[in-house]
XYZ file of C-alpha atoms in Angstrom:
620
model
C 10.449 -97.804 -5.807
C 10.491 -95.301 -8.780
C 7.198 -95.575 -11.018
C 7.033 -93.945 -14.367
C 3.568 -93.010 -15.989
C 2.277 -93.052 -19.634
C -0.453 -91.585 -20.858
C -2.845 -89.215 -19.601
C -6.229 -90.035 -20.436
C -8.873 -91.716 -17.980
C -9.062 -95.828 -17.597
C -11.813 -95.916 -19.700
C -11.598 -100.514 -19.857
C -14.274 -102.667 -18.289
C -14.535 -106.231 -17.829
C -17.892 -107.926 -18.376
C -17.527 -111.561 -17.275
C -14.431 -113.421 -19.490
C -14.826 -110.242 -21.916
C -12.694 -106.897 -21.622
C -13.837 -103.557 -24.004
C -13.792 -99.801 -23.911
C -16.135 -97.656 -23.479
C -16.363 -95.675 -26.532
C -18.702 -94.074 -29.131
C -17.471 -95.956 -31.606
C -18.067 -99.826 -31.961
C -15.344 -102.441 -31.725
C -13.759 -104.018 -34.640
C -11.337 -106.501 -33.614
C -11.479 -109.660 -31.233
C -8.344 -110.963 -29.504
C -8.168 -114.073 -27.539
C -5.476 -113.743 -24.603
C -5.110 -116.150 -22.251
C -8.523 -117.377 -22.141
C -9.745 -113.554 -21.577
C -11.460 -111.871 -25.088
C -10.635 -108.105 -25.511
C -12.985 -106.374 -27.694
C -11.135 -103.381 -29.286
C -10.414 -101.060 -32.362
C -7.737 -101.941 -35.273
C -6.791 -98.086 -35.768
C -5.253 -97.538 -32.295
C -3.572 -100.566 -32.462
C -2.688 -101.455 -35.820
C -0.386 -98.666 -35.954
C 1.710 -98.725 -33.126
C 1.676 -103.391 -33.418
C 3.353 -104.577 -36.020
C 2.060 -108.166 -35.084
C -1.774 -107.019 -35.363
C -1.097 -105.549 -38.446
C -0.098 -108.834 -40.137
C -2.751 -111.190 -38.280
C -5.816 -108.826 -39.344
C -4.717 -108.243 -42.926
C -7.276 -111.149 -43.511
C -9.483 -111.736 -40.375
C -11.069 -109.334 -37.649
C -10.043 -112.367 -34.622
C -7.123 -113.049 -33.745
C -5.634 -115.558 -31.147
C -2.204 -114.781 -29.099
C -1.237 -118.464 -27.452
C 1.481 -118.185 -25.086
C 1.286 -114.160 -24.709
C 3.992 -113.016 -21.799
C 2.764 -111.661 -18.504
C -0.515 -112.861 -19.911
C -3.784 -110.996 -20.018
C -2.085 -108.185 -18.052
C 0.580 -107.267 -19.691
C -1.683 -106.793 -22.890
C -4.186 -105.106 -20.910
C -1.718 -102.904 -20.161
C -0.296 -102.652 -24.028
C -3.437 -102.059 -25.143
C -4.245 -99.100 -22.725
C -0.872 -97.194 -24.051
C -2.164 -97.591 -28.014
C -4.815 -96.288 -26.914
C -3.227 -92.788 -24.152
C -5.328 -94.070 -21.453
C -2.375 -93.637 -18.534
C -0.196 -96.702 -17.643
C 2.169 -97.062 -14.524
C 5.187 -98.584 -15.119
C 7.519 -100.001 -12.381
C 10.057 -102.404 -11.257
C 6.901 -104.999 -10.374
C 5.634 -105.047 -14.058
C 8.638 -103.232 -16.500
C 9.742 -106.829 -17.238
C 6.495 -108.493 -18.646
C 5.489 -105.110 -20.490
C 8.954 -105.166 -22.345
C 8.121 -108.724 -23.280
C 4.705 -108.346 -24.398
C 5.661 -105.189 -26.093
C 8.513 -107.066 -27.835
C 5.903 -109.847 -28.539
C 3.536 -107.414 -30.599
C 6.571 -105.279 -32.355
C 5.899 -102.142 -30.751
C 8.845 -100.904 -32.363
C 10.016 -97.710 -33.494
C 9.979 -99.160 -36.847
C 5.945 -99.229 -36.137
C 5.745 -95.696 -34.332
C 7.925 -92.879 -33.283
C 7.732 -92.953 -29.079
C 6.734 -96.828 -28.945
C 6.381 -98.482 -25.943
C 9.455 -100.680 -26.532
C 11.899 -97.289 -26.607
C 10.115 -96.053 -23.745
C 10.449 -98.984 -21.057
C 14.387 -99.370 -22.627
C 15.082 -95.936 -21.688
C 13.234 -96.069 -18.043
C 15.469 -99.265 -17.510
C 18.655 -97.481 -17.966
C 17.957 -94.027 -16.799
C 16.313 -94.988 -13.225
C 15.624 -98.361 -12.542
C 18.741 -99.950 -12.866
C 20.414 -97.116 -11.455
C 19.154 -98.084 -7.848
C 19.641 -101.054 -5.792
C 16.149 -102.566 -4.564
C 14.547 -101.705 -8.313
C 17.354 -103.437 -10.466
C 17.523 -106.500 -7.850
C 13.763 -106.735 -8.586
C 14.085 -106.498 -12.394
C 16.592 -109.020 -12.238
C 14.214 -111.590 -10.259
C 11.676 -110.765 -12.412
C 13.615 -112.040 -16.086
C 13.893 -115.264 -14.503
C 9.662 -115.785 -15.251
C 10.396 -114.920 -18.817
C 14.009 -115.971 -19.106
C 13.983 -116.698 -22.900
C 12.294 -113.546 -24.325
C 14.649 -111.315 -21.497
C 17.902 -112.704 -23.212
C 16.943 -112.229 -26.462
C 16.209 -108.721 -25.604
C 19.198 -108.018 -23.933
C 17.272 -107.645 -20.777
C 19.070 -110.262 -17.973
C 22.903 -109.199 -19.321
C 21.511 -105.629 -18.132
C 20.209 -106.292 -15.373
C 22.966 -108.728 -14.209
C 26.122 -105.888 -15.573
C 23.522 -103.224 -13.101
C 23.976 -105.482 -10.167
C 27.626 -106.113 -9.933
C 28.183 -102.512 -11.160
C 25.945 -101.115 -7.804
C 28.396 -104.274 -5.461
C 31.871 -103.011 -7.293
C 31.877 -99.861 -7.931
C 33.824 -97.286 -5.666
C 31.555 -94.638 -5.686
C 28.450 -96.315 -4.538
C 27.825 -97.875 -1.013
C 28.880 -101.205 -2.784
C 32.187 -100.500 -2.162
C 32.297 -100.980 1.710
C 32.013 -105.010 0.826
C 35.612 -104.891 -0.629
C 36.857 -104.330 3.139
C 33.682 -105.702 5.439
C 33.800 -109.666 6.160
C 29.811 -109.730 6.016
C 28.935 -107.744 2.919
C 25.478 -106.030 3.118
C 24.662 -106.954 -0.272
C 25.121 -110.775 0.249
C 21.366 -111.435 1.566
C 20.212 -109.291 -1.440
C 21.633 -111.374 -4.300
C 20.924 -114.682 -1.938
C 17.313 -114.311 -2.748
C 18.182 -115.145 -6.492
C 17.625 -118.217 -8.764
C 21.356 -119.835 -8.931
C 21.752 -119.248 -12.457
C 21.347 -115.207 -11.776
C 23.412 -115.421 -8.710
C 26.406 -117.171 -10.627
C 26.488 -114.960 -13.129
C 26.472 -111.932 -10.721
C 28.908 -113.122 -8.744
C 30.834 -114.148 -11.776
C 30.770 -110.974 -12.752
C 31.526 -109.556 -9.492
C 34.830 -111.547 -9.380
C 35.910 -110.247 -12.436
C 36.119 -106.550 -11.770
C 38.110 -107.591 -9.043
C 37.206 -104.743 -6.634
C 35.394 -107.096 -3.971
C 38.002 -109.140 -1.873
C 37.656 -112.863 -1.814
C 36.793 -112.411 2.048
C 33.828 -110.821 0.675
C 32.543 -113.112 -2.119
C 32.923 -116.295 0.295
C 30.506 -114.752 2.891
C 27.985 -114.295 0.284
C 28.459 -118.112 -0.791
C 28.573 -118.883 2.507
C 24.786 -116.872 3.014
C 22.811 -118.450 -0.459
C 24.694 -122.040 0.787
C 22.426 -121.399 4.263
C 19.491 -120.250 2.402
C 19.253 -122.619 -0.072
C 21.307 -125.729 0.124
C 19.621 -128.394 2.677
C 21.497 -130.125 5.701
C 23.385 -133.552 5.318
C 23.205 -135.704 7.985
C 24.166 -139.322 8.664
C 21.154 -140.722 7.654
C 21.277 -139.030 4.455
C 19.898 -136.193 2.430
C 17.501 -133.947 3.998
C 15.465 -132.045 1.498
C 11.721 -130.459 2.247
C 9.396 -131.784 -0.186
C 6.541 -129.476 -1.110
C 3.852 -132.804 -1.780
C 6.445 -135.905 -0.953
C 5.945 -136.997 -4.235
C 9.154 -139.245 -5.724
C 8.758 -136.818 -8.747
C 9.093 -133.668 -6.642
C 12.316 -135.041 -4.629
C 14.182 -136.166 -7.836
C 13.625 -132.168 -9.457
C 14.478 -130.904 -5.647
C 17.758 -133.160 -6.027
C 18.418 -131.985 -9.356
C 18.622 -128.395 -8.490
C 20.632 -128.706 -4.780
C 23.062 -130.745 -7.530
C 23.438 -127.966 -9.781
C 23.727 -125.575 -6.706
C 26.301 -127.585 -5.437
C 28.379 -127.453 -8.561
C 27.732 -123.692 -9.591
C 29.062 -122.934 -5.945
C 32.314 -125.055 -6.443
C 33.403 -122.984 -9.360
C 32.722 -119.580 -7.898
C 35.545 -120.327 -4.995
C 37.631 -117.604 -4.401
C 41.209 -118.210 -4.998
C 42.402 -117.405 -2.198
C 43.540 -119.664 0.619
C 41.401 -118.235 3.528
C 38.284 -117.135 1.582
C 35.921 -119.920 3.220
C 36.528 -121.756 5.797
C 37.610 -125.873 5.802
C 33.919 -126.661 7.230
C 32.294 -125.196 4.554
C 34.015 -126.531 1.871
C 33.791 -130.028 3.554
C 29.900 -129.350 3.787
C 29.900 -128.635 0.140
C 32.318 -131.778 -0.379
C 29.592 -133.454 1.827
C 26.399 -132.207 -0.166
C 28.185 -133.186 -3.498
C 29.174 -136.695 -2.275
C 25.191 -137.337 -1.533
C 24.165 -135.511 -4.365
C 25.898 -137.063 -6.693
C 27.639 -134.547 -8.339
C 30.089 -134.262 -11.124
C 34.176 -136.064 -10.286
C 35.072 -132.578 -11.119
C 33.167 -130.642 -8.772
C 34.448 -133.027 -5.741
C 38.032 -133.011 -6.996
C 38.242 -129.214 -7.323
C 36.510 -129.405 -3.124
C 39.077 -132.132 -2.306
C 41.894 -129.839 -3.508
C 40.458 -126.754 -1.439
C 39.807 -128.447 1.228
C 43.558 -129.905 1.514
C 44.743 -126.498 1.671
C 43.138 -125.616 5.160
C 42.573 -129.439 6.661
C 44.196 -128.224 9.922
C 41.536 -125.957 10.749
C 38.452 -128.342 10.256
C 37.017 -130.372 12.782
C 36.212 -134.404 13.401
C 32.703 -133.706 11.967
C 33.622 -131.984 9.277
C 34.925 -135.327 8.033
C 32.528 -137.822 8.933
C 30.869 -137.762 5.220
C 27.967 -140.172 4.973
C 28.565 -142.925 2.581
C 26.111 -143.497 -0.529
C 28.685 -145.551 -2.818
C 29.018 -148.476 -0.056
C 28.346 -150.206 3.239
C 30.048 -147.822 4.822
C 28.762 -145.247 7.219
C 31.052 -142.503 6.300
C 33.129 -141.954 2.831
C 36.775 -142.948 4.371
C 37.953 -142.719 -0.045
C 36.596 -138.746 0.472
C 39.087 -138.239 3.098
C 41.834 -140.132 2.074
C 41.805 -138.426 -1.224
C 41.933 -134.976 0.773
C 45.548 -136.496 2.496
C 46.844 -137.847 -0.682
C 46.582 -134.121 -1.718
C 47.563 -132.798 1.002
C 50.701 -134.566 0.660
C 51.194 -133.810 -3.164
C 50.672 -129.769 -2.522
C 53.149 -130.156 0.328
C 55.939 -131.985 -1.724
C 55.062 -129.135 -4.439
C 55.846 -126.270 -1.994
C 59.054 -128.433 -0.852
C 60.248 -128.619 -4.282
C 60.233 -132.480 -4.753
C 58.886 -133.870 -7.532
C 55.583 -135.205 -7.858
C 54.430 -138.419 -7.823
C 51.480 -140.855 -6.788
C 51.256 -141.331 -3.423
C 51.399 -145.018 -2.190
C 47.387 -145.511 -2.065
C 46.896 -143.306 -4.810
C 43.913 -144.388 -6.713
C 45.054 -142.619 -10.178
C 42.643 -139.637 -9.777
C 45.389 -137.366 -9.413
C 45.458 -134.314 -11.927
C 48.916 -133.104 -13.370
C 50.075 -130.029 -12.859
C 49.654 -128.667 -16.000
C 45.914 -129.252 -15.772
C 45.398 -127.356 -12.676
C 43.800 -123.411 -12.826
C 46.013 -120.764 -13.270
C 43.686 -118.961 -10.183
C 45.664 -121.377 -7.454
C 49.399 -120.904 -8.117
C 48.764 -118.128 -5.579
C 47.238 -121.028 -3.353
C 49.947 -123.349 -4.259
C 52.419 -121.470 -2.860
C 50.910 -120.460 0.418
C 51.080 -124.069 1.022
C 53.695 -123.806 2.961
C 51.979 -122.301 6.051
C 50.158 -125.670 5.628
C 53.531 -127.869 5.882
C 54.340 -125.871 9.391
C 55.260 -128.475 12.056
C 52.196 -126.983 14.009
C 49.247 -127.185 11.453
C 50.902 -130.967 10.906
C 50.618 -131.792 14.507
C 46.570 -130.182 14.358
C 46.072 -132.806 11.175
C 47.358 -135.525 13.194
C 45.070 -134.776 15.657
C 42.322 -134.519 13.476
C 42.929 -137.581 11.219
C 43.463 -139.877 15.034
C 40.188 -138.161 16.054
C 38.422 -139.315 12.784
C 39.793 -142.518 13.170
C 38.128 -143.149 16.492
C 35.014 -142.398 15.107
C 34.962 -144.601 11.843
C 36.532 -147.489 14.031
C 33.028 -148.116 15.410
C 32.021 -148.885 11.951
C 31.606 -152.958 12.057
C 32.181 -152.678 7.853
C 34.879 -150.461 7.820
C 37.616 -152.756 6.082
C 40.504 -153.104 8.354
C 42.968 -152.049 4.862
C 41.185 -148.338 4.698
C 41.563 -148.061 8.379
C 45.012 -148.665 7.855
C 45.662 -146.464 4.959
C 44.267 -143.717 6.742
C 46.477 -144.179 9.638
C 49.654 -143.883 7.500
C 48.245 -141.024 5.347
C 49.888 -138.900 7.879
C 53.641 -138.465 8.821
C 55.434 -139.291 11.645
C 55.981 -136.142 12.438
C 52.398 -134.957 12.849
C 52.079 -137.397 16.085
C 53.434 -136.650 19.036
C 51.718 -139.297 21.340
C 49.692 -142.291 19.959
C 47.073 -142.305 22.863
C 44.468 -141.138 20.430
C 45.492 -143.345 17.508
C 45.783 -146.606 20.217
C 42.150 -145.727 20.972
C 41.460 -146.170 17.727
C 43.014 -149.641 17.167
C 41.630 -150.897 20.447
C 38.105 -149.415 19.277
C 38.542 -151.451 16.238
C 39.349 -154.376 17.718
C 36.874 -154.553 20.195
C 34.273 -153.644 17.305
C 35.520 -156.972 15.476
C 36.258 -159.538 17.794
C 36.651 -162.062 15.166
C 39.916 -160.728 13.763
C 42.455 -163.439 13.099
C 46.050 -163.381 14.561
C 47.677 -162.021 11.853
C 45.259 -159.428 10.764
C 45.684 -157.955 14.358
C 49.433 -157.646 13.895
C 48.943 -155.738 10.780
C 46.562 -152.999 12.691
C 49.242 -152.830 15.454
C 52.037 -151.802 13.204
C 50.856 -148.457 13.357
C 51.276 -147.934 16.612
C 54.456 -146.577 17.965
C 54.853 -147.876 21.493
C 57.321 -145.487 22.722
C 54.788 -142.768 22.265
C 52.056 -144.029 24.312
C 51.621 -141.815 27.303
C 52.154 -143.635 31.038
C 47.822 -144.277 30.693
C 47.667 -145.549 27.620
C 50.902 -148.321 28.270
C 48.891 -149.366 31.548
C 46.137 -150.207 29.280
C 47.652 -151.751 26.624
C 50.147 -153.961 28.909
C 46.791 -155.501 29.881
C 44.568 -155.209 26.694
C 43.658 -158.884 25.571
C 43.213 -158.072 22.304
C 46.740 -157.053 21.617
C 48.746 -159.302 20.000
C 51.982 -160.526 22.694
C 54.353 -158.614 20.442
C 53.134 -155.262 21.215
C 52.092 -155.799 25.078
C 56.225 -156.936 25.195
C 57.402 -153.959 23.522
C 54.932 -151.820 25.727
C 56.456 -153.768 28.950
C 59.767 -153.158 27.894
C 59.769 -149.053 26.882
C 58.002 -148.991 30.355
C 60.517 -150.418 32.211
C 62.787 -148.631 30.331
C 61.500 -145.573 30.755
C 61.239 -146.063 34.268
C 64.795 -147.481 34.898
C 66.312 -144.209 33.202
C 64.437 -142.121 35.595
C 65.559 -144.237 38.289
C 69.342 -143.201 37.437
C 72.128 -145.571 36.592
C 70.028 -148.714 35.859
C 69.040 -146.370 32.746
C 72.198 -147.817 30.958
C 71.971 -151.681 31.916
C 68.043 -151.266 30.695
C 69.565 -150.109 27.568
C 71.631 -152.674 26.551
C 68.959 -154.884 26.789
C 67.236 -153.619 23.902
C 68.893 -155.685 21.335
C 67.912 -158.577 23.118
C 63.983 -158.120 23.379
C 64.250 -157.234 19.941
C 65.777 -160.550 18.621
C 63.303 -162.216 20.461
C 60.431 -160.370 18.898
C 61.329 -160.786 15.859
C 61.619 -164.677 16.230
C 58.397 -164.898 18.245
C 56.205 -162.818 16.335
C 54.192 -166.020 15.186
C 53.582 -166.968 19.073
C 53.735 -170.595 18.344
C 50.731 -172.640 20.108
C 50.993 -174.864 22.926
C 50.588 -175.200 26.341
C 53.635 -173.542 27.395
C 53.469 -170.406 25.051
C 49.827 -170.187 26.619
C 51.153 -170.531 30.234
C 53.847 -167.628 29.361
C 51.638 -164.965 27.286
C 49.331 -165.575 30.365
C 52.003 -164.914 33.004
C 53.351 -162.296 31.178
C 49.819 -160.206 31.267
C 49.736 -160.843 34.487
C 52.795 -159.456 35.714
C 51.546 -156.186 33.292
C 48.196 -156.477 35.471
C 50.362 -155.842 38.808
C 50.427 -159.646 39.619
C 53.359 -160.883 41.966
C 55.688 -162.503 39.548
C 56.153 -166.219 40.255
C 60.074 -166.517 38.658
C 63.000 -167.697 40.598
C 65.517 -165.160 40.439
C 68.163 -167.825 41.366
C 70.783 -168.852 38.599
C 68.907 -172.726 38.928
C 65.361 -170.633 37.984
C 67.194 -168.580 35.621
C 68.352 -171.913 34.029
C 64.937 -172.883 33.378
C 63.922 -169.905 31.951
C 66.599 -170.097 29.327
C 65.802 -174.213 28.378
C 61.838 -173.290 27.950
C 62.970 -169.930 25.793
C 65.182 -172.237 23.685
C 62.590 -175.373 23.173
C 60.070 -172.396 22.074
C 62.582 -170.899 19.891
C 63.262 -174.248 17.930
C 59.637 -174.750 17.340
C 59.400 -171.255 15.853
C 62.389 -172.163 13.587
C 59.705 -174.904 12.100
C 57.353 -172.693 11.165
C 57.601 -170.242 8.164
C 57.990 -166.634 8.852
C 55.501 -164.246 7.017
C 55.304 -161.076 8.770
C 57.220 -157.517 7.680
C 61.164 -157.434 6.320
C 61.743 -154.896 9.525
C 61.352 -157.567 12.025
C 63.382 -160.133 9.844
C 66.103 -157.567 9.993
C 66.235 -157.333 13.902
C 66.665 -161.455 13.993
C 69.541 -160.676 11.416
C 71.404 -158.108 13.339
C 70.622 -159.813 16.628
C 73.904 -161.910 17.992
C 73.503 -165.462 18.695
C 74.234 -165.353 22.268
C 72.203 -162.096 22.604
C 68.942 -163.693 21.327
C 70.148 -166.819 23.383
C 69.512 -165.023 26.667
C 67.203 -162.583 25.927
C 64.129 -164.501 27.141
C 65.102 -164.348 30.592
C 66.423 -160.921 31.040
C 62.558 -160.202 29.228
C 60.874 -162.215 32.352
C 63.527 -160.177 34.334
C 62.675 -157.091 33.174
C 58.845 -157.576 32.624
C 59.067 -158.520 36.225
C 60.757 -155.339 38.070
C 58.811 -153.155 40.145
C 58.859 -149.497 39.334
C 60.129 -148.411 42.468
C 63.369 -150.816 42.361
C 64.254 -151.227 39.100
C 68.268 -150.565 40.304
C 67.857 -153.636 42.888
C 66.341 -155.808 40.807
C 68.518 -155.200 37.921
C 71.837 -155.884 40.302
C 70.327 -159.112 40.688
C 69.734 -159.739 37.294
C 72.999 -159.168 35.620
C 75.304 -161.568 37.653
C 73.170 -164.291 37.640
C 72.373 -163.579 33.860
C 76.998 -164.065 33.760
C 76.801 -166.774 34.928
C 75.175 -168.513 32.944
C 76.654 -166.828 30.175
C 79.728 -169.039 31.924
C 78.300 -172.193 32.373
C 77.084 -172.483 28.757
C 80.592 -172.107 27.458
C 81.899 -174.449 29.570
């Protein structure tokens, strides 16, 4: 640390209880009341270098300085330079002398070689020339953070900092290439205020890459910023007073929020988990809609390369255990950047809730950003958010008051094209379904419309074909893409299995309402059954066949009673569907549902005749 000395003559000050004098030959003439502490001095040394003293002892020999900075101290100290008795100045007390000289006008309007000239010049000749002593000055304005900045002090100190981080010819300059700048647990030992301006300021010379300035957020973040858990907001509390937590909350708030705005533009600058931690702090916090849009929006950039926990965000706003509105509005703007980078238009995705910000209002700093969204729209960081977004649904699926509509819009957030296989996303549903048990009929159908049965891996069918909490609908069309699937690997029953297809969709679409009754009951149970591995109980003769067909139709009439309310997609496969297809359809269903997987060619060769013949006898 460099020191710089004033004066030469011998400490000649003693203290005698609360009172502080000099020895001298010559009695005192003037009383001042610091800080409790009464200094007995002489007006000549001091009256002519203190403006102040000169104009409080025009008319009285006491005098009273309320409020003096650095206190006691720093006058001491003052007091000893009016008078050449040798001072030590350094980066530990340069800040409250400068003050307290400022305080008492020890100007060079009052003297030639005043204190005041003297601690400017050691400022900018030495101290803030060096790393460790202008880092100290700068903690050191934040105690007196008024009288520094109207002295010009903090700006100084702040400009010295980011000069000694940017500039080229100092060791600064190896954090413009290094991912863990050596300077980052320096500055994270500053008040936020100090460090956002320094890094502000460090930004804008624009010699430090954004690499750089996102490991030092990411360093004050772990110094400073408390951990959010599930249960909350953890914050240490120096005396667990209600008081004490509400200023601690205050300041993580503003933390949170200075943070946010000194993001580097670009794309890769901090990673998705940290900016979903800050989205995470800011959602318990409380902070501003324009600190957690501007984290939303950063954090849809990168979404394939965060992680389940990353999005499980604890809840304050509802019943919720997790914010499920957080991460939808990162996919709604995921979507929006990637129909930007595609060239389509914009508009409001369908569950928009109208927080989306034009265009023209966004920051000139992300067009860069904007554009690089394409890497984003790649078929293989799609196929990563899928994953993600099916793993976050298994999670929030154990929540018993998650609402089944957020569960939903979640699930069709993301594209088609991002999901490969639905085993994750039918773990999901069947998590949810199993965590409310009370769902109604209809609500279950509207889950299950997410699913795509075709992509359910050979594990995940066997499950479903025998889930009880499936609606009929789906185990049928997980029977029947099965069977399907095994037929075509079987060889030429591949193409009879195919044709078939029509059918069992005609007769979805008119039994998606599975009527009640005893003999609906009887056939959703036989149907499981056979899906459990059951020995199917049909005759396969054209008399059994027969039967099949009269029970299909006397089900299908009392359907035709009741009034259809489920999706226009379905209504469209009874409209296409052929009259004689739908007709037979139940029993080459049964048929079908009933092959084993090892003879699906024998079984179908059996089915098809008999199925002609009574094609025949009903036109006769």
């Amino acid at each position: 640390m460099k020191l710089m000395k004033l004066g030469a003559r011998p400490d000649t000050f003693f203290t005698s209880g609360p009172v502080r004098s000099v020895y001298t030959e010559v009695a005192t003439d003037l009383q001042i009341l610091v800080d409790h502490c009464l200094f007995r001095l002489h007006k000549f040394p001091l009256l002519s270098k203190c403006l102040l003293l000169q104009a409080l002892c025009a008319d009285s020999d006491a005098v009273e300085l309320p409020g003096f900075p650095g206190g006691a101290e720093a006058f001491e100290a003052c007091a000893k330079f009016c008078y050449g008795i040798a001072v030590t100045v350094g980066a530990h007390n340069v800040v409250p002398l400068r003050c307290a000289a400022a305080h008492l006008g020890m100007t060079e309007a009052a003297d030639r070689g005043n204190l005041g000239a003297k601690l400017d010049a050691f400022l900018a000749s030495c101290l803030l020339r060096r790393w460790r002593d202008a880092l100290a000055v700068l903690r050191a304005t934040a105690r007196h953070a008024a009288a520094c900045e109207e002295l010009g002090v903090t700006p100084r100190c702040v400009e010295a900092v980011a000069i000694l981080i940017t500039d080229p010819g100092s060791s600064a300059s190896e954090a413009g290439c290094s991912s863990s700048p050596w300077w980052a647990p320096d500055v994270s030992e500053l008040g936020v205020d100090l460090f956002w301006r320094v890094m502000v300021a460090v930004k804008a010379a624009g010699t430090v890459k954004g690499r750089a300035v996102g490991d030092a957020l990411k360093v004050y973040a772990r110094r400073w910023l408390p951990n959010v858990a599930k249960s909350g907001y953890l914050v240490e509390q120096t005396d667990g007073s209600t008081g004490s937590a509400d200023v601690a909350a205050t300041n993580h708030r503003f933390l949170v929020e200075k943070m946010a705005s000194l993001l580097p533009a670009e794309r890769n600058a901090v990673s998705c988990s940290f900016l979903l931690k800050l989205l995470k702090a800011a959602n318990v916090l409380c902070a501003s809609a324009a600190t957690k849009a501007e984290l939303t929006r950063r954090a849809a950039l990168q979404l394939e390369d965060a992680s389940v926990s990353d999005l499980l965000i604890p809840s304050c706003a509802s019943e919720t255990l997790y914010d499920v509105d957080a991460v939808m509005g990162i996919l709604e703007e995921l979507a929006l950047r990637q129909a930007a980078a595609a060239g389509i238009p914009e508009a409001s995705p369908p569950h928009a809730r109208g927080h989306r910000r034009s265009r023209s209002a966004e920051s000139s700093e992300f067009e860069g950003a904007r554009r690089s969204t394409s890497a984003a729209a790649s078929h293989g960081a799609m196929v990563r958010i899928g994953r993600l977004v099916d793993g976050f649904l298994m999670e929030v699926a154990k929540d018993p008051n998650l609402p089944l509509n957020k569960l939903v819009a979640i699930a069709e957030a993301v594209p088609d094209c991002a999901r490969p296989e639905h085993d994750d996303l039918y773990r999901a549903v069947d998590t949810y379904l199993r965590v409310h048990p009370e769902m109604d009929k209809s609500s279950r159908k509207k889950l299950c419309r997410v699913l795509n049965c075709r992509k359910l891996s050979e594990t995940a069918s066997m499950h479903a074909a025998q889930n009880e909490l499936l609606p009929l609908r789906v185990v049928v069309q997980v029977l029947f893409f099965e069977n399907a699937r095994a037929a075509a690997l079987s060889g030429p029953g591949a193409s009879r299995v195919a044709g078939v297809a029509g059918g069992v969709k005609a007769l979805l679409a008119k039994t998606r309402r599975e009527a009640g009754g005893e003999e609906a009951t009887m056939d959703e149970q036989r149907l499981r059954g056979l899906a459990g591995g059951a020995p199917g109980d049909e005759d396969w003769s054209v008399e059994g066949l027969k039967r099949a067909a009269s029970r299909i139709s006397t089900l299908r009439m009392k359907l035709e009673e009741e009034e259809d309310d489920d999706d226009a997609d379905d209504g469209a496969f009874v409209h296409r569907a052929r009259p004689g297809l739908v007709r037979s359809a139940s029993s080459r269903v049964r048929a079908l549902c009933a092959i084993p997987a090892g003879k699906p060619k024998r079984m179908l060769s059996r089915l098809w005749p008999s199925s002609r013949s009574i094609a025949g006898s009903e036109r006769h």
